[in-house]
């Protein structure tokens, strides 16, 4: 059932995702640092791999180059992967700056 929910969430995306493989630092709901491997993203959210056990509804704060510190809500968590929605979408110009910076690293 969890797999079906994750697939349904992916189908409801607001925008296509861009493939990236970027290591980012985030802070979980308990303010403890987390290491994320962002796999794909859009101006509205991202999918990442994370070894910490996280749950739907939890909030993260993460830093992205060019975009600064963002708050994101976990929409689904499954098998070491999380799908997140940004509290505030990244504007288009900043998003492309962020993508370029991520792909350079």
Short mmCIF file of C-alpha atoms in Angstrom, two decimals:
data_model
loop_
_atom_site.label_atom_id
_atom_site.label_comp_id
_atom_site.label_asym_id
_atom_site.label_seq_id
_atom_site.Cartn_x
_atom_site.Cartn_y
_atom_site.Cartn_z
CA UNK A 1 0.00 0.00 0.00
CA UNK A 2 2.82 2.43 0.84
CA UNK A 3 4.26 1.85 -2.62
CA UNK A 4 0.90 2.75 -4.21
CA UNK A 5 0.74 5.95 -2.14
CA UNK A 6 4.24 6.92 -3.24
CA UNK A 7 3.32 6.36 -6.89
CA UNK A 8 0.13 8.40 -6.49
CA UNK A 9 2.13 11.24 -4.94
CA UNK A 10 4.56 11.19 -7.86
CA UNK A 11 1.68 11.41 -10.33
CA UNK A 12 0.37 14.55 -8.60
CA UNK A 13 3.58 16.51 -9.10
CA UNK A 14 3.18 20.14 -10.01
CA UNK A 15 6.13 20.16 -12.43
CA UNK A 16 8.51 17.83 -14.21
CA UNK A 17 11.63 16.94 -12.26
CA UNK A 18 15.22 17.55 -13.29
CA UNK A 19 17.69 14.76 -12.58
CA UNK A 20 20.49 15.75 -10.20
CA UNK A 21 22.76 13.84 -7.85
CA UNK A 22 23.63 16.38 -5.21
CA UNK A 23 24.64 15.88 -1.60
CA UNK A 24 22.94 18.37 0.68
CA UNK A 25 22.81 19.01 4.40
CA UNK A 26 19.38 19.21 5.99
CA UNK A 27 18.02 19.51 9.50
CA UNK A 28 15.19 17.25 10.57
CA UNK A 29 12.27 17.92 12.86
CA UNK A 30 14.52 17.36 15.89
CA UNK A 31 17.08 19.88 14.51
CA UNK A 32 19.64 17.08 14.04
CA UNK A 33 21.75 17.29 10.85
CA UNK A 34 20.89 14.90 8.03
CA UNK A 35 22.76 14.02 4.86
CA UNK A 36 20.58 13.90 1.74
CA UNK A 37 21.39 12.75 -1.75
CA UNK A 38 18.99 14.75 -3.90
CA UNK A 39 18.10 12.60 -6.90
CA UNK A 40 15.67 14.89 -8.69
CA UNK A 41 13.95 18.20 -8.12
CA UNK A 42 11.64 20.88 -9.46
CA UNK A 43 10.89 24.42 -8.28
CA UNK A 44 8.21 22.86 -6.04
CA UNK A 45 10.01 19.94 -4.43
CA UNK A 46 12.50 17.11 -4.58
CA UNK A 47 13.12 13.41 -4.14
CA UNK A 48 16.12 12.39 -2.07
CA UNK A 49 17.76 9.39 -0.49
CA UNK A 50 18.33 9.58 3.24
CA UNK A 51 19.47 6.99 5.79
CA UNK A 52 17.51 8.56 8.65
CA UNK A 53 14.01 7.30 9.38
CA UNK A 54 11.67 10.09 8.38
CA UNK A 55 7.88 10.19 8.10
CA UNK A 56 5.23 11.84 6.00
CA UNK A 57 4.27 15.24 7.40
CA UNK A 58 7.64 15.99 9.01
CA UNK A 59 9.42 19.20 8.01
CA UNK A 60 13.04 19.64 6.98
CA UNK A 61 15.20 22.70 6.52
CA UNK A 62 17.81 22.33 3.81
CA UNK A 63 20.34 24.52 2.08
CA UNK A 64 20.59 24.63 -1.69
CA UNK A 65 23.18 26.65 -3.62
CA UNK A 66 21.64 29.84 -4.95
CA UNK A 67 18.27 29.22 -3.27
CA UNK A 68 19.48 29.44 0.33
CA UNK A 69 17.69 27.74 3.22
CA UNK A 70 14.35 26.17 2.32
CA UNK A 71 11.65 24.51 4.38
CA UNK A 72 10.18 21.35 2.89
CA UNK A 73 7.42 19.00 4.04
CA UNK A 74 7.89 15.28 3.55
CA UNK A 75 4.98 14.06 1.43
CA UNK A 76 6.07 10.42 1.34
CA UNK A 77 8.85 8.23 2.72
CA UNK A 78 9.64 4.77 1.40
CA UNK A 79 12.70 2.53 1.58
CA UNK A 80 15.27 5.23 2.32
CA UNK A 81 13.75 7.71 -0.13
CA UNK A 82 11.67 10.80 0.61
CA UNK A 83 9.54 13.06 -1.53
CA UNK A 84 9.34 16.65 -0.31
CA UNK A 85 7.30 19.73 -1.21
CA UNK A 86 8.87 23.15 -0.62
CA UNK A 87 6.86 25.49 1.62
CA UNK A 88 7.60 28.24 -0.91
CA UNK A 89 8.38 27.41 -4.53
CA UNK A 90 11.74 28.49 -5.92
CA UNK A 91 11.28 31.22 -8.54
CA UNK A 92 12.28 30.17 -12.06
CA UNK A 93 15.48 32.28 -12.34
CA UNK A 94 16.77 31.14 -8.94
CA UNK A 95 15.84 27.55 -9.76
CA UNK A 96 18.02 27.56 -12.88
CA UNK A 97 20.90 29.12 -10.91
CA UNK A 98 20.48 26.40 -8.30
CA UNK A 99 20.44 23.63 -10.93
CA UNK A 100 23.57 25.01 -12.59
CA UNK A 101 25.40 25.18 -9.25
CA UNK A 102 24.33 21.64 -8.33
CA UNK A 103 25.45 20.20 -11.65
CA UNK A 104 28.88 21.91 -11.39
CA UNK A 105 29.66 20.14 -8.10
#
